[in-house]
Coordinates of C-alpha atoms and ligand atoms in Angstrom, one line a residue:
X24 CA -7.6 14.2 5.9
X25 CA -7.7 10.7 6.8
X26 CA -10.0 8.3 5.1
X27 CA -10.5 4.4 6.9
X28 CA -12.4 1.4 5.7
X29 CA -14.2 1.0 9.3
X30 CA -15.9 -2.4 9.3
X31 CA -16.8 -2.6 5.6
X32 CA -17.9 1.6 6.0
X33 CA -16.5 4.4 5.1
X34 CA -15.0 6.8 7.7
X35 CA -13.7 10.0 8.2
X36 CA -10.5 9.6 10.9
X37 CA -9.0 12.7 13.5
X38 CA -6.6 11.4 16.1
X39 CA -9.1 9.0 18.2
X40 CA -12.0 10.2 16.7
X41 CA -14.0 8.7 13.8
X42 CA -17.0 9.1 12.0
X43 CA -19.1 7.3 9.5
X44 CA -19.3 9.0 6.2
X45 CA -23.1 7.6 4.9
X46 CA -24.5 8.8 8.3
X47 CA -23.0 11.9 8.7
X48 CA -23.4 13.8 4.7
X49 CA -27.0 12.3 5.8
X50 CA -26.1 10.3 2.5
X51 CA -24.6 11.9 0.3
X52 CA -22.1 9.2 0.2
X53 CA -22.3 5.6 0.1
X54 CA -20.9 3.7 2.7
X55 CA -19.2 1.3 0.3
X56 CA -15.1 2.7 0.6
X57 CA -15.1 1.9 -3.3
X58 CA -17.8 3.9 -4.4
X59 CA -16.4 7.3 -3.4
X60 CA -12.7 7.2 -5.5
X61 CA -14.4 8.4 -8.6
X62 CA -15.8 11.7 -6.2
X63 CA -12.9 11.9 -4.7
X64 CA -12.6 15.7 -4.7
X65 CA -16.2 15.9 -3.7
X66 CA -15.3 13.5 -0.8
X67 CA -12.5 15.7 0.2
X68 CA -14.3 19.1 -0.2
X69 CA -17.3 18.0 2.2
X70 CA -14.4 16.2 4.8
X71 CA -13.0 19.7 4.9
X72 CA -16.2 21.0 6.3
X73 CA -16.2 18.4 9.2
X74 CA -15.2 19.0 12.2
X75 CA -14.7 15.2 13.4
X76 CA -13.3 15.9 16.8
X77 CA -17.0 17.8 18.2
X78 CA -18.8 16.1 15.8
X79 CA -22.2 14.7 17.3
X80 CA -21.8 11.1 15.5
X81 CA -17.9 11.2 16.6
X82 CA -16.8 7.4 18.0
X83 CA -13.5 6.2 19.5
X84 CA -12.1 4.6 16.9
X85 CA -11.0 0.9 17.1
X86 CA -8.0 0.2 14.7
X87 CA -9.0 -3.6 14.9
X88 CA -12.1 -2.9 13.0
X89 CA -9.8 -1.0 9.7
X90 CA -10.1 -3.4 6.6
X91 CA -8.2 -2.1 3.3
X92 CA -8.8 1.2 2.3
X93 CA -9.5 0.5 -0.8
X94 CA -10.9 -3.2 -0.4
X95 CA -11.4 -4.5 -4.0
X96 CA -9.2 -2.1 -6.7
X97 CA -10.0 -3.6 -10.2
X98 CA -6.0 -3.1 -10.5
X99 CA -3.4 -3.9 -8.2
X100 CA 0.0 -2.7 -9.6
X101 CA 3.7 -3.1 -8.6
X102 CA 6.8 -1.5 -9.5
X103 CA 9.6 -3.4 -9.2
X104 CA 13.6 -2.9 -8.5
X105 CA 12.3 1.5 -7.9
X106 CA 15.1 2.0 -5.3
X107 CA 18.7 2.1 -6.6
X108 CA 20.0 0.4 -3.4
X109 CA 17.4 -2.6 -3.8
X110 CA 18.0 -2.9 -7.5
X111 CA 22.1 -3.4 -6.4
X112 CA 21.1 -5.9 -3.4
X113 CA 19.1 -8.0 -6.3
X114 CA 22.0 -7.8 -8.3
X115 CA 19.9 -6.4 -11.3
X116 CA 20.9 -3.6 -13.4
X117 CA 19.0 0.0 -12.4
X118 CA 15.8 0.0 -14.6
X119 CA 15.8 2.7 -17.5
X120 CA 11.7 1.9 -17.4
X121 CA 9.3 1.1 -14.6
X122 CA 9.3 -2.7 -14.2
X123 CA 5.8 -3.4 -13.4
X124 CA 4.1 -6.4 -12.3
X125 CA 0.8 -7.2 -11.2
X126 CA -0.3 -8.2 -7.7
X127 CA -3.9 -9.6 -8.3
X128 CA -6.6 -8.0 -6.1
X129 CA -7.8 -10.7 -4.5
X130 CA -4.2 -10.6 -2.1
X131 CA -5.2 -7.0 -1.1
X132 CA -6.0 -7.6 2.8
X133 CA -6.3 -4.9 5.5
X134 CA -3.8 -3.4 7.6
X135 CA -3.9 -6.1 10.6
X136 CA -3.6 -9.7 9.1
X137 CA -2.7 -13.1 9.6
X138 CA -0.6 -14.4 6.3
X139 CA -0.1 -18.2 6.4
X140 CA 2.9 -18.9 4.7
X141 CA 2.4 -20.4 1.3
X142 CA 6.5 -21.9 1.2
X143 CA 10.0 -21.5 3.3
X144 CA 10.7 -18.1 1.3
X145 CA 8.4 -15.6 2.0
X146 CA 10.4 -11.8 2.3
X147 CA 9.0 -8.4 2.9
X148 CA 9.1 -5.1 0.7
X149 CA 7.6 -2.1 2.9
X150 CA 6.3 0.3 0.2
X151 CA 4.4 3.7 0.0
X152 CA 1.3 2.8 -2.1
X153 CA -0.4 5.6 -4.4
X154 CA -4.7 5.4 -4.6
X155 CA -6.2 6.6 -7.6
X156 CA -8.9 8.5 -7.3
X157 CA -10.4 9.9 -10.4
X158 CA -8.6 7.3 -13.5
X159 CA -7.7 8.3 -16.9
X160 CA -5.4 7.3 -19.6
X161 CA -2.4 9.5 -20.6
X162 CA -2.5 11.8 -17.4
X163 CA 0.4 14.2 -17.8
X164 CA 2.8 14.2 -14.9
X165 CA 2.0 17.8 -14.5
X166 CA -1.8 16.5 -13.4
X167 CA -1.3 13.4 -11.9
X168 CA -1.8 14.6 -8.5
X169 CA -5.2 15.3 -9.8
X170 CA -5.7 11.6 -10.3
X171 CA -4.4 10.6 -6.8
X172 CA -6.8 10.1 -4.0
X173 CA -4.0 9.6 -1.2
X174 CA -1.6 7.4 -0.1
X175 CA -1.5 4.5 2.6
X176 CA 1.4 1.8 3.6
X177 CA 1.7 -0.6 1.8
X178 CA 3.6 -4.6 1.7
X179 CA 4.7 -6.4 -1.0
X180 CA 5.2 -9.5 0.3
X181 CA 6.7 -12.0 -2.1
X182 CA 7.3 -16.2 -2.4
X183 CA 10.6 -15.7 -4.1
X184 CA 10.5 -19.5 -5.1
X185 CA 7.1 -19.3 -6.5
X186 CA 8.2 -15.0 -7.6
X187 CA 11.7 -16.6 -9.8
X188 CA 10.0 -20.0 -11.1
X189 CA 10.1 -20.8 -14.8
X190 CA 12.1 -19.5 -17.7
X191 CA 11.4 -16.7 -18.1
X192 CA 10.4 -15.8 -14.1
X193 CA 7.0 -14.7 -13.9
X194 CA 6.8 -12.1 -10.4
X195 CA 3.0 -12.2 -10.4
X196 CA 2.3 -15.2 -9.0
X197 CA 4.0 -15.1 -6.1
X198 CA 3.2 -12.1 -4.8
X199 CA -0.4 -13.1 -5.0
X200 CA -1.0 -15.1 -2.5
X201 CA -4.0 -14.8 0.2
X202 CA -3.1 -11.4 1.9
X203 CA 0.2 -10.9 0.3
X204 CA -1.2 -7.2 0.0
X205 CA -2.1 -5.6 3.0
X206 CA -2.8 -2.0 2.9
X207 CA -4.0 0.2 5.5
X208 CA -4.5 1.8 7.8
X209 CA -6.0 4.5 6.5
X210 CA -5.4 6.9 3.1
X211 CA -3.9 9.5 3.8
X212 CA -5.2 12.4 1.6
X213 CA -2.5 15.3 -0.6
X214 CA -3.9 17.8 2.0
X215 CA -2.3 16.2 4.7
X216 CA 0.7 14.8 2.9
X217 CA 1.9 17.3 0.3
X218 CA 5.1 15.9 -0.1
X219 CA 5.0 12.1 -0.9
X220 CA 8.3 12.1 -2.0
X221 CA 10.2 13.0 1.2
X222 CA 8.3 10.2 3.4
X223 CA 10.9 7.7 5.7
X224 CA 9.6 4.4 6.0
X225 CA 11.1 1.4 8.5
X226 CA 9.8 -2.2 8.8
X227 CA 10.6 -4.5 11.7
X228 CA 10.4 -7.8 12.6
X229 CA 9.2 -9.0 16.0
X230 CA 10.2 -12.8 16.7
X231 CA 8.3 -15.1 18.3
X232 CA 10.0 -14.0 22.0
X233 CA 9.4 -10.8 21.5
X234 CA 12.9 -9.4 19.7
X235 CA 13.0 -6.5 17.8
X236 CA 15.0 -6.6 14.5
X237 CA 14.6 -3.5 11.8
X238 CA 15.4 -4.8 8.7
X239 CA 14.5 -1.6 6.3
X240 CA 15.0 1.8 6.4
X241 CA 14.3 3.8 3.9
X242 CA 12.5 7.1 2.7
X243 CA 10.8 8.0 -0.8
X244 CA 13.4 10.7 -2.2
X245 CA 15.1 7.9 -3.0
X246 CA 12.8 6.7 -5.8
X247 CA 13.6 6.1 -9.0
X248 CA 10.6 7.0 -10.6
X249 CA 8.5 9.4 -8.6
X250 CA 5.0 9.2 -7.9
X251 CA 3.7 11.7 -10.7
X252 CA 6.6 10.0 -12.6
X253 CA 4.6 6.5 -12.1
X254 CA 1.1 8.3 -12.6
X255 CA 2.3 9.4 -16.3
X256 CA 4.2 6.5 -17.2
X257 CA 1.9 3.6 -16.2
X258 CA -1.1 5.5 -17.9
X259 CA 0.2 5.7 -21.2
X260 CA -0.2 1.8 -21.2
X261 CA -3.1 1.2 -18.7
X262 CA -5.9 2.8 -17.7
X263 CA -6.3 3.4 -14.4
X264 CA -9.2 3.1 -12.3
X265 CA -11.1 4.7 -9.2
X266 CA -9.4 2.6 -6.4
X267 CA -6.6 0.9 -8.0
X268 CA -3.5 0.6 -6.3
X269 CA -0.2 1.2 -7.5
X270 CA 3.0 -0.4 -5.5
X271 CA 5.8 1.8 -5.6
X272 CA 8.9 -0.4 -4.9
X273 CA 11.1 -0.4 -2.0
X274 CA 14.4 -0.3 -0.6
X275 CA 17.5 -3.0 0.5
X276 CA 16.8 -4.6 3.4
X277 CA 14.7 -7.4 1.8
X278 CA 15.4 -11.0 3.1
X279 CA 16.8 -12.0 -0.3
X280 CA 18.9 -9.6 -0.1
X281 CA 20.8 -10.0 2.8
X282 CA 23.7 -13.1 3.6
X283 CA 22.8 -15.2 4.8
X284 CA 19.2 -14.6 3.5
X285 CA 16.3 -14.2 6.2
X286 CA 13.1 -15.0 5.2
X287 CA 9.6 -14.5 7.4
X288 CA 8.8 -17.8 9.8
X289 CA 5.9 -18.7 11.6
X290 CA 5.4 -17.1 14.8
X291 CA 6.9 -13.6 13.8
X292 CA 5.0 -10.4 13.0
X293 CA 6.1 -7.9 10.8
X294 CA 5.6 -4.3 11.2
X295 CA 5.8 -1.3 8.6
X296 CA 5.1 2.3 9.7
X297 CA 5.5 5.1 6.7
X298 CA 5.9 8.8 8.9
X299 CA 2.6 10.3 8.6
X300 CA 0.3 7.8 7.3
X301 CA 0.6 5.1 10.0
X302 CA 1.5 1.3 10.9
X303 CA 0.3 -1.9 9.3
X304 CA 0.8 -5.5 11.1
X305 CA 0.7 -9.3 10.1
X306 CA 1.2 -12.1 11.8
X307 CA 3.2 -15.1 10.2
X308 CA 1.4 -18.6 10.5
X309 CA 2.6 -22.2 9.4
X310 CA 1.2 -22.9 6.0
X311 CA 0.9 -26.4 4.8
X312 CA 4.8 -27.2 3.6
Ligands
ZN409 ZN1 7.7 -4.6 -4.4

């Protein structure tokens, strides 16, 4: 099941086809994306029963009208250096705990966005990204697919200046920025997507002229702490909320990581597609140094 953030609405997504949510259970749920994470299974019990293809209210659906899927999580969560090949191309030892950062929610944008660029070293991180659905505090990894509503595509993007500034470097900051969290396009429900940790993710770069670069390649398996893994571990510590978003890390290919480095210019877009849960695009703009 595929679950969008159509306009500001809720809606229910099959191939080309969508529907709004409110209209069609005749109300049973709000249109407001956020309201329906702690009813999740409700939400995906009644979406079972809906046959959005022949459905009478069925639209085409317009991919420039998706906004975040979950548009305002109370948490936004990262998890750094969760890839061993990224944790050796930031020369940084393999974490023996999640590192964990905050993104704060008001970066979390949609999955087609314009980012102007806050400094001259602004990279990409492609990441899967887990929804809560129903929260909780110490949710055993054994039931912490219980807790998750789906998954969508995630990108970390990152000011390393601003991320590595001060003594000791404080991440959060600079992967805060307006729109340094787009999310989208839609979440893709456990149904659909049994097997989150098996899932091969790519992000490219498309220059200004049109140029094609991939710059990450990369599939989940490779994690170093799973997604039930994360679920457990972050709960002991935080509660987690309907609609919070938790960052799972990503792979080498990062700008910083490469020599010379490469970071994102204006004029280029950058493009992440995870297999099975879809594409999400932003354009690169000239901030104001
Ligand atoms: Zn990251």
């Amino acid at each position: 099941m595929r679950i969008a953030n159509n306009n500001g609405r809720l809606a229910l997504v099959h191939n080309d086809r969508i529907i709004d949510i409110e209209k069609a259970s005749a109300g049973a749920f709000a249109a407001d994306p956020m309201s329906v994470f702690a009813r999740w299974d409700e939400l995906v019990s009644w979406g079972a029963s809906v046959n959005v293809g022949e459905h009478p209210d069925a639209e085409s659906l317009d991919p420039a009208m998706f906004g975040a899927p979950s548009p305002r999580p109370r948490q936004v969560i990262g998890v750094g250096l969760n890839y061993a090949d990224h944790a050796i191309e930031s020369g940084l030892p393999l974490p023996e705990e999640p590192v964990v950062f905050t993104k704060f929610s008001s970066s979390v944008a949609g999955p087609d966005v314009d980012v102007t660029l806050p400094g001259p070293t602004v990279d990409w991180e492609a990441e899967l990204v887990i929804v809560i659905g129903t929260g909780g505090r110490h949710i055993p990894r054994s039931k912490a697919r219980s807790h998750i509503a789906g998954f969508t595509v995630g990108q970390d993007l990152s000011e390393r200046t601003v991320q590595w500034q001060g003594q000791p470097a404080q991440f959060s900051m600079g992967k805060s920025f307006e729109n340094f969290a787009p999310t989208g396009p839609v979440i893709v429900t456990l149904d659909e997507l049994a097997d989150p940790d098996h899932l091969t993710h790519t992000t490219t770069i498309v220059g200004a002229d049109g140029t094609q670069t991939e710059v990450q390649n990369g599939t989940t398996d490779q994690l170093i702490f799973g997604v039930d893994d994360l679920v457990a571990r972050l709960s002991e510590t935080i509660e987690l909320f309907p609609g919070d978003l938790i960052f799972t890390g990503t792979p080498s290919g990062v700008g910083a990581g490469r020599d010379p480095k490469r970071f994102l210019v204006a004029g280029e877009t950058l493009v992440t597609t995870i297999a099975g849960i879809g594409q999400i695009t932003q354009r690169f703009l000239a901030g104001p140094r």
